[in-house]
Short mmCIF file of C-alpha atoms and ligand atoms in Angstrom, two decimals:
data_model
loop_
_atom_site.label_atom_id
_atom_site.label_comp_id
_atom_site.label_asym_id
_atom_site.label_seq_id
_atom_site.Cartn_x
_atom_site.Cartn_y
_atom_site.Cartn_z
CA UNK A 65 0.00 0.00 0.00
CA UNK A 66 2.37 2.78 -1.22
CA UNK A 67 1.70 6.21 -0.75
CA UNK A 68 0.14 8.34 -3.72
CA UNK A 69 2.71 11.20 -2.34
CA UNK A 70 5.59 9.35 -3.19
CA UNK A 71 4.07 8.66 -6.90
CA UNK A 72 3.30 12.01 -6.97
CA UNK A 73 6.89 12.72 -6.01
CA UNK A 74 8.42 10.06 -8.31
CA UNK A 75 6.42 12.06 -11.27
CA UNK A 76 7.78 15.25 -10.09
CA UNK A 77 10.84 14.52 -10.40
CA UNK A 78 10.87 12.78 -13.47
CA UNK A 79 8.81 15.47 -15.04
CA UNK A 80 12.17 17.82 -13.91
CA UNK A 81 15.23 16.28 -13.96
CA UNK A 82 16.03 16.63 -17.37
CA UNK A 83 15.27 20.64 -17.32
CA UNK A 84 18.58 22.16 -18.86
CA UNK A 85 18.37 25.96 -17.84
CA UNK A 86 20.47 27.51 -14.89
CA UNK A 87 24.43 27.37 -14.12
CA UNK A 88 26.37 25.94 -11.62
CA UNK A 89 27.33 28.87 -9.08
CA UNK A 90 31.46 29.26 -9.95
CA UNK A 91 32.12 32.64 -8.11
CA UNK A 92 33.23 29.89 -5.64
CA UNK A 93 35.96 27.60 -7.42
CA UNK A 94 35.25 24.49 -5.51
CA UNK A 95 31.39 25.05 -6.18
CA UNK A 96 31.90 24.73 -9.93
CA UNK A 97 32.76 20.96 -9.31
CA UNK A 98 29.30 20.49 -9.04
CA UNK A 99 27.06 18.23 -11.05
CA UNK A 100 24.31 19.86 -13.05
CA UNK A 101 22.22 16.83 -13.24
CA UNK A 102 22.41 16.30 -9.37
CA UNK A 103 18.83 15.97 -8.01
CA UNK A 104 16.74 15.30 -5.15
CA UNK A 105 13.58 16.30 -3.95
CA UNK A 106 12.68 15.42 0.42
CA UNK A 107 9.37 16.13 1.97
CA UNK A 108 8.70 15.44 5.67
CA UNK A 109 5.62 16.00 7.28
CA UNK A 110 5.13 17.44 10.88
CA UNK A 111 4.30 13.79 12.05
CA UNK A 112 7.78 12.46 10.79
CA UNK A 113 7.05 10.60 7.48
CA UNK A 114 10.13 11.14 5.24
CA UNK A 115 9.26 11.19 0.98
CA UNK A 116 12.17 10.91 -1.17
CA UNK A 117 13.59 10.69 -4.60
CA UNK A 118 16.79 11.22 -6.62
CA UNK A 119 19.92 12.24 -4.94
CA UNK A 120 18.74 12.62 -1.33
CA UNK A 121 21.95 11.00 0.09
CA UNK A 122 24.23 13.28 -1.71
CA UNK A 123 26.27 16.11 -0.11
CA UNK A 124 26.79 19.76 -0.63
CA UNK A 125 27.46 22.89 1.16
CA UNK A 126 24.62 24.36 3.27
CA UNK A 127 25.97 27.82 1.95
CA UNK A 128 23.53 30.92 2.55
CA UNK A 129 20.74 28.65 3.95
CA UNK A 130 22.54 28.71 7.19
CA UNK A 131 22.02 32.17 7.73
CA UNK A 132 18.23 31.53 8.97
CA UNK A 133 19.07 28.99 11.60
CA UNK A 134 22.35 30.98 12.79
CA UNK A 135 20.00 33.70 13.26
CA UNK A 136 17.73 31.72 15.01
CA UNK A 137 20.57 30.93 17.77
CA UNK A 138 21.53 34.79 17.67
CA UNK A 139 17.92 35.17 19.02
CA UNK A 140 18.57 32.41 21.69
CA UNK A 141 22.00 33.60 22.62
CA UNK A 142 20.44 37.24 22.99
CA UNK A 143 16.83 37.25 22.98
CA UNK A 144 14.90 39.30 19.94
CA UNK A 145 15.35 43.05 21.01
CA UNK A 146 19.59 43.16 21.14
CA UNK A 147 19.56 41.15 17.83
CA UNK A 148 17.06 43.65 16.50
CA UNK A 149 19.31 45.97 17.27
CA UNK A 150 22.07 44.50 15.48
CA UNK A 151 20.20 43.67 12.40
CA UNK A 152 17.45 45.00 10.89
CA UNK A 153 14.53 42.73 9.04
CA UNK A 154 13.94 44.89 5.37
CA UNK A 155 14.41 43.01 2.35
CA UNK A 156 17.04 44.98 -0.07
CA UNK A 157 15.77 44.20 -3.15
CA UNK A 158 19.39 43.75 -3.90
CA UNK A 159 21.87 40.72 -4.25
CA UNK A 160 22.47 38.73 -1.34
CA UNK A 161 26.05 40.08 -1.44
CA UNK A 162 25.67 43.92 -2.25
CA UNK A 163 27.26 46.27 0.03
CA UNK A 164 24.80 48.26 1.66
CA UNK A 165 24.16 48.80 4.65
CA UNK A 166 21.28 51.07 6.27
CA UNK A 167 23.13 54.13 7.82
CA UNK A 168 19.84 55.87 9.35
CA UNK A 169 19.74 52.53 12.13
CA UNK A 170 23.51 51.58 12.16
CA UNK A 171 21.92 48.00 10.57
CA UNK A 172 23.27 45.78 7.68
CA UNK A 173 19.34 45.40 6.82
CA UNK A 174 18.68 41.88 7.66
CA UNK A 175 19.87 38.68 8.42
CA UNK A 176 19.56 36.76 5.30
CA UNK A 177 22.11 38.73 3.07
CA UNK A 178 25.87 38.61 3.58
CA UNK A 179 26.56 41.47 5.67
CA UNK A 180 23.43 40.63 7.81
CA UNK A 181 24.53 37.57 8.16
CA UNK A 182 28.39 38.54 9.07
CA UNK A 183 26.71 40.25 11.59
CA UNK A 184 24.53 37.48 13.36
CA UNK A 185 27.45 35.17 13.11
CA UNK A 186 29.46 37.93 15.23
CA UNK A 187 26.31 37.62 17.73
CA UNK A 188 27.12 33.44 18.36
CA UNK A 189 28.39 33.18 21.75
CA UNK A 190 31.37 30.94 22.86
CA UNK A 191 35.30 31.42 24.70
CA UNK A 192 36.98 31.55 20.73
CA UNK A 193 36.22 30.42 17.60
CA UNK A 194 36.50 26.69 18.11
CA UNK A 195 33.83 26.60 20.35
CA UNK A 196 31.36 28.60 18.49
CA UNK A 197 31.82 26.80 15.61
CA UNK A 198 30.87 23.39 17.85
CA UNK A 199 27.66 25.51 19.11
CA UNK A 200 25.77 26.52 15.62
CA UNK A 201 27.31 22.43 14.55
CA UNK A 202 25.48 20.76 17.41
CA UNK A 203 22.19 23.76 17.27
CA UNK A 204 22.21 21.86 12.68
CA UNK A 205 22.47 18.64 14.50
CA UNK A 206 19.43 19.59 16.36
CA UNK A 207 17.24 20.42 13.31
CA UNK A 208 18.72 17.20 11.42
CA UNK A 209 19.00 14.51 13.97
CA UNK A 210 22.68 13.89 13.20
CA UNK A 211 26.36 14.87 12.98
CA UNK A 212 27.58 17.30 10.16
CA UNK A 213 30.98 18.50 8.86
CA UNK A 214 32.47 21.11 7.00
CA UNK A 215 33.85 20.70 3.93
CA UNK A 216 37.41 21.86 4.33
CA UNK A 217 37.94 22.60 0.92
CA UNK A 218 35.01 24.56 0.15
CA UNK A 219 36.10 26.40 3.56
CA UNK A 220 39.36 27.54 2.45
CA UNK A 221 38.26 27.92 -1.01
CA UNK A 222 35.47 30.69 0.35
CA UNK A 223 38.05 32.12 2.72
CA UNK A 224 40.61 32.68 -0.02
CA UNK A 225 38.45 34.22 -2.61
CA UNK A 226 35.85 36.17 0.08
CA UNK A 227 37.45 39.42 0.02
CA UNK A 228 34.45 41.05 -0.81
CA UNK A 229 32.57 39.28 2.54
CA UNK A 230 36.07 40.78 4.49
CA UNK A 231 35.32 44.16 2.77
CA UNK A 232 32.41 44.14 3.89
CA UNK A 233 33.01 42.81 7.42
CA UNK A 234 35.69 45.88 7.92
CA UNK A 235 33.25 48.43 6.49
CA UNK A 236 30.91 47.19 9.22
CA UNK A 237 33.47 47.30 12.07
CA UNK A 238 34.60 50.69 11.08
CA UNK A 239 30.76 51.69 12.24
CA UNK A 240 30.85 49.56 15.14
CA UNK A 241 27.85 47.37 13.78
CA UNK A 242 30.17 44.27 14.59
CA UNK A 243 32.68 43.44 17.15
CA UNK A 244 36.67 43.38 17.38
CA UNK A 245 36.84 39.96 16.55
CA UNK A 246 36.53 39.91 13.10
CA UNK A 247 38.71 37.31 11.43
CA UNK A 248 37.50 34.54 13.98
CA UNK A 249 33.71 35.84 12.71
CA UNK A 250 34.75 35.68 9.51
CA UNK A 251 36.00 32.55 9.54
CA UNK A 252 33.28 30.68 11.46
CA UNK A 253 31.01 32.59 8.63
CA UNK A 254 32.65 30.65 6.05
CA UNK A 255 32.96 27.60 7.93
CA UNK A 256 29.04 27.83 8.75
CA UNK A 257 28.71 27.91 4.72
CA UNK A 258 30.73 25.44 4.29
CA UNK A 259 28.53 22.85 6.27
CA UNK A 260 27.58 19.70 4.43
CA UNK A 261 24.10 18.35 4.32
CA UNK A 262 21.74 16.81 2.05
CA UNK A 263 18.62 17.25 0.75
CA UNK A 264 17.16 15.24 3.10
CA UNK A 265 18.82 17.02 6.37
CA UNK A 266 17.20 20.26 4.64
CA UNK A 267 13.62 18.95 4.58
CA UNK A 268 14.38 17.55 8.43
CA UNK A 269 15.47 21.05 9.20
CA UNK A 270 11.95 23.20 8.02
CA UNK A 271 10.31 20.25 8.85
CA UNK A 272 11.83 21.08 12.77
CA UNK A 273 10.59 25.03 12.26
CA UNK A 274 6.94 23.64 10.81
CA UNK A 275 7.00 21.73 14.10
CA UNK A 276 7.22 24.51 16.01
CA UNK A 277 11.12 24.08 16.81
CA UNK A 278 10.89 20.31 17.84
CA UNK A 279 12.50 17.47 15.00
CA UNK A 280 9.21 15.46 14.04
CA UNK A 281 11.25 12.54 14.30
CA UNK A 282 13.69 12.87 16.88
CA UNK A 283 11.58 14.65 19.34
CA UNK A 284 14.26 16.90 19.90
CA UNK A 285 14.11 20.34 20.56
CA UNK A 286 16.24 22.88 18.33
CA UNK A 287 14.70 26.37 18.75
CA UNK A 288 13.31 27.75 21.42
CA UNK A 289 9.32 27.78 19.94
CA UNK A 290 9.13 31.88 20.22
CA UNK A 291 12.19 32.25 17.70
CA UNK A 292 10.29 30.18 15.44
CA UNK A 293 8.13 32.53 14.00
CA UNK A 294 11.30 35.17 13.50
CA UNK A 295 13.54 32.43 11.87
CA UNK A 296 10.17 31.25 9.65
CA UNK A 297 9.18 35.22 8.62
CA UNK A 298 12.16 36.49 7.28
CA UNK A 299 12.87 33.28 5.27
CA UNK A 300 9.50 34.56 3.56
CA UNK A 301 10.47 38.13 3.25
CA UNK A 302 14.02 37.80 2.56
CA UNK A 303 15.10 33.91 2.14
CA UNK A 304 14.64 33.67 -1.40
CA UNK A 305 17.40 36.74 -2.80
CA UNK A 306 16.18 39.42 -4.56
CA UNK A 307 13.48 37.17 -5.83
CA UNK A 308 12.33 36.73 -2.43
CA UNK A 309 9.01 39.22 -3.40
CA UNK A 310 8.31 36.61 -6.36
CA UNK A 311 8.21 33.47 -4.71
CA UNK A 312 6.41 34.62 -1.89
CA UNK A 313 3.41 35.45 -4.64
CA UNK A 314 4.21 32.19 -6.71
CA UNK A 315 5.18 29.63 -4.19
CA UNK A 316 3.80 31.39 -0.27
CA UNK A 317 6.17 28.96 1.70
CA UNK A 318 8.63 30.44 3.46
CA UNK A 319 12.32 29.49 2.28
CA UNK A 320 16.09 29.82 2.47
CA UNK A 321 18.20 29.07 -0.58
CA UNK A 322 22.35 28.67 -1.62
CA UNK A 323 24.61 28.90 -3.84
CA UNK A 324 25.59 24.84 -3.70
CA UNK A 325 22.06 24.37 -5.09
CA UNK A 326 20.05 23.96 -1.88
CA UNK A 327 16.82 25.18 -1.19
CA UNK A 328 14.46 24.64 2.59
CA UNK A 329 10.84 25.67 2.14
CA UNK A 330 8.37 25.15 5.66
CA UNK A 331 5.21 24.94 5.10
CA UNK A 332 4.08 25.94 9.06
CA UNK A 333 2.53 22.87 10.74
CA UNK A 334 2.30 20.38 7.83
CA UNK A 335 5.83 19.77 6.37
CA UNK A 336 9.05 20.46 5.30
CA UNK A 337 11.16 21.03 1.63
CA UNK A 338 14.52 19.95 0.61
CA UNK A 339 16.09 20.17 -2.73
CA UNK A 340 19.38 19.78 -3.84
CA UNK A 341 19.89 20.83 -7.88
CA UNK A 342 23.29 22.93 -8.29
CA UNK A 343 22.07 24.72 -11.86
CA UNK A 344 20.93 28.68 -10.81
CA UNK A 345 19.01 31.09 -12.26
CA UNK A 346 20.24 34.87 -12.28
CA UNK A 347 19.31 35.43 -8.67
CA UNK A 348 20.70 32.84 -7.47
CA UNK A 349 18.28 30.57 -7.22
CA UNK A 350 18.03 26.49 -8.08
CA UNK A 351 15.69 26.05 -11.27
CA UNK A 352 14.75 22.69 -10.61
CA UNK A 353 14.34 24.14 -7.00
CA UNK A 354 11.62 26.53 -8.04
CA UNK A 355 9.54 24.43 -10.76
CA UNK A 356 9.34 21.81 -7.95
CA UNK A 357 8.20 23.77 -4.96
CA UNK A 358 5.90 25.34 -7.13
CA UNK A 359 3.92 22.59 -8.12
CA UNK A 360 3.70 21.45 -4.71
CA UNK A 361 2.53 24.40 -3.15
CA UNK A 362 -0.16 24.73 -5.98
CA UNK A 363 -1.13 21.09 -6.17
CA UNK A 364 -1.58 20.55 -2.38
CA UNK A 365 -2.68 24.42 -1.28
CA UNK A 366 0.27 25.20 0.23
CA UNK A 367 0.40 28.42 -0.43
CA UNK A 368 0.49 30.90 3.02
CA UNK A 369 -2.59 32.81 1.78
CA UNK A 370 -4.46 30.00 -0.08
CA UNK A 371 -8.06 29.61 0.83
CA UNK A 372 -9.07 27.73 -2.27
CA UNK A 373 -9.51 23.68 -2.16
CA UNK A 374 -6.33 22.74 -3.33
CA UNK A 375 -5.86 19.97 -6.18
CA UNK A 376 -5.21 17.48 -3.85
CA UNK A 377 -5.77 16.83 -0.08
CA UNK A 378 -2.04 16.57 1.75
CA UNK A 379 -2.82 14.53 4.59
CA UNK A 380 -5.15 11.62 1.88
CA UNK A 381 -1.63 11.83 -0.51
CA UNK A 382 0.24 11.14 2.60
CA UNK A 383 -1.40 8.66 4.74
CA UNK A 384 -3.85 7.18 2.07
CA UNK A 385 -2.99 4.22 -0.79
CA UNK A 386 -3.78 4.16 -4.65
CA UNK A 387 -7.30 2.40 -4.48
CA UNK A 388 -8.84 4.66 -2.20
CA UNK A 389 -7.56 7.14 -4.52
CA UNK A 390 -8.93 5.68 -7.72
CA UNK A 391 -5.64 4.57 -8.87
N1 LIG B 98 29.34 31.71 1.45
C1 LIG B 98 28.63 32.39 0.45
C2 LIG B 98 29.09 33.81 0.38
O1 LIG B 98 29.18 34.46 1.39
C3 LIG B 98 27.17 32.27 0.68
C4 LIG B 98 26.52 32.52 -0.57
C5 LIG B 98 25.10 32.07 -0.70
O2 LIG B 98 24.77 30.89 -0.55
O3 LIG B 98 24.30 32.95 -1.01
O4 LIG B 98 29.35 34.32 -0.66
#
């Protein structure tokens, strides 16, 4: 008695893999190693079933999708108003690596862009930079029931080209917006990119925020539940780059994407994205990514602001088999 959702999945992806459009991000040189025909597509639901096809299993850098969660530890380490005061939560309408910064509030202007995101990672508390970097590794290991890594080469590969992240990190501590300790922030910044995971550990991870902060299968707790709501609301305004205004109209689920390809997408109290498909669009953005969590959101009403009876009914496609289904 197999579940119509992973048919439905199955067709999804076959209907996708062969799309052709996008590149390979290659501003990073050990990104471009990537392969374009990588795929994999992870749903789990708030009451821990797991969906998957294609390349689940494989590997990749967690890249800017960190930024949410890293914020959502900046919120634990220092509760909503100092972090607020660190950095602010309007959208740029820029790229995710522009350097602006808003001067009237002293703000890079929120957490999901680089200099943002420089600036939450200078919020992580711990003695030196070995010790943060163990906090925001165990806080992943939280959202994804398991151990992760960095990849060291990707690491030293970011570190070596990033000037324009150090740029930006000095223009920042030349207004005081982040502490002294810059090079140990910038290096747990690209060591926090540099995180592997798959696509599955990315649908455990917004599963974990559409849970309310608890891993549907683990039981574990990875955010405290009143950060959820911050972490989930400015993956919607701002999680998506300078497309972040379109997919909230086309898609409505809140997401993070990266550079390696990855995309997260919660769908608040019913269930979790994960993609991993390296080829971009212009913004940055996977195109397999998109066309997938489209389709989803449309064909099971996922959309935030969707009132109409969807296509099909989630929790039937989940839980139910083919003959009930007319199959
Ligand atoms: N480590 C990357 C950078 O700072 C993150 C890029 C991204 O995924 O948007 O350039």
């Amino acid at each position: 008695m197999a579940s119509p959702f992973r048919s439905y999945l199955n067709d999804l992806y076959n209907k996708h893999r062969g799309l052709k459009k996008g590149r390979v991000a290659d501003y990073i040189p050990e990104l471009a190693l990537a392969s374009a025909d990588s795929f994999g597509i992870c749903v789990v639901s708030t009451d821990g079933q797991t969906f998957e096809v294609g390349d689940c299993d494989k590997t990749f850098t967690i890249q800017s999708i960190s930024k949410a969660f890293v914020f959502g530890l900046a919120l634990e380490d220092h509760g909503r108003k100092y972090v607020n005061s660190k950095v602010g939560m309007e959208p740029t309408g820029e790229a995710f690596n522009s350097i602006i910064l808003d001067e009237a509030t002293n703000r890079p202007y929120n957490p999901m862009v680089n200099s943002g995101a420089i600036a939450t990672t200078d919020l992580i508390k711990g003695r030196n930079g070995t010790e943060r970097l163990k906090r925001i590794l165990e806080m992943f290991g939280r959202y994804t029931g398991r151990a992760h890594d960095i990849n060291v080469p990707v690491f030293l590969s970011e570190k070596e080209t990033g000037h324009r992240n150090r740029a930006m990190a000095f223009l920042m501590l030349n207004f005081s917006m982040v502490s002294e300790k810059i090079d140990e922030t910038l290096d747990l910044y690209f060591q926090q990119c540099s995180m592997l995971v798959n696509a599955k550990d990315l649908a455990m991870m917004s599963a974990t925020l559409a849970n309310g902060g608890v891993n549907p299968v683990t039981g574990i707790r990875a955010i405290e539940e009143r950060y959820v709501q911050d972490v989930i609301s400015l993956m919607l305004t701002c999680g998506m780059y300078d497309a972040s205004g379109e997919w909230a109209y086309r898609v409505g689920i809140p997401a993070k994407s990266g550079v390696a390809g990855g995309i997260t997408a919660v769908a608040s109290g019913k269930l979790g994205i994960g993609i991993y498909s390296p080829p971009l669009d212009a913004k940055g953005n996977s195109t397999r990514g998109i066309k997938v969590c489209e389709e989803i959101s449309r064909d099971f009403g996922l959309h935030m602001f969707n009132t109409a009876t969807p296509k099909h009914d989630l929790v039937t496609w989940m839980n139910g088999d083919h003959d009930s289904l007319g199959w």
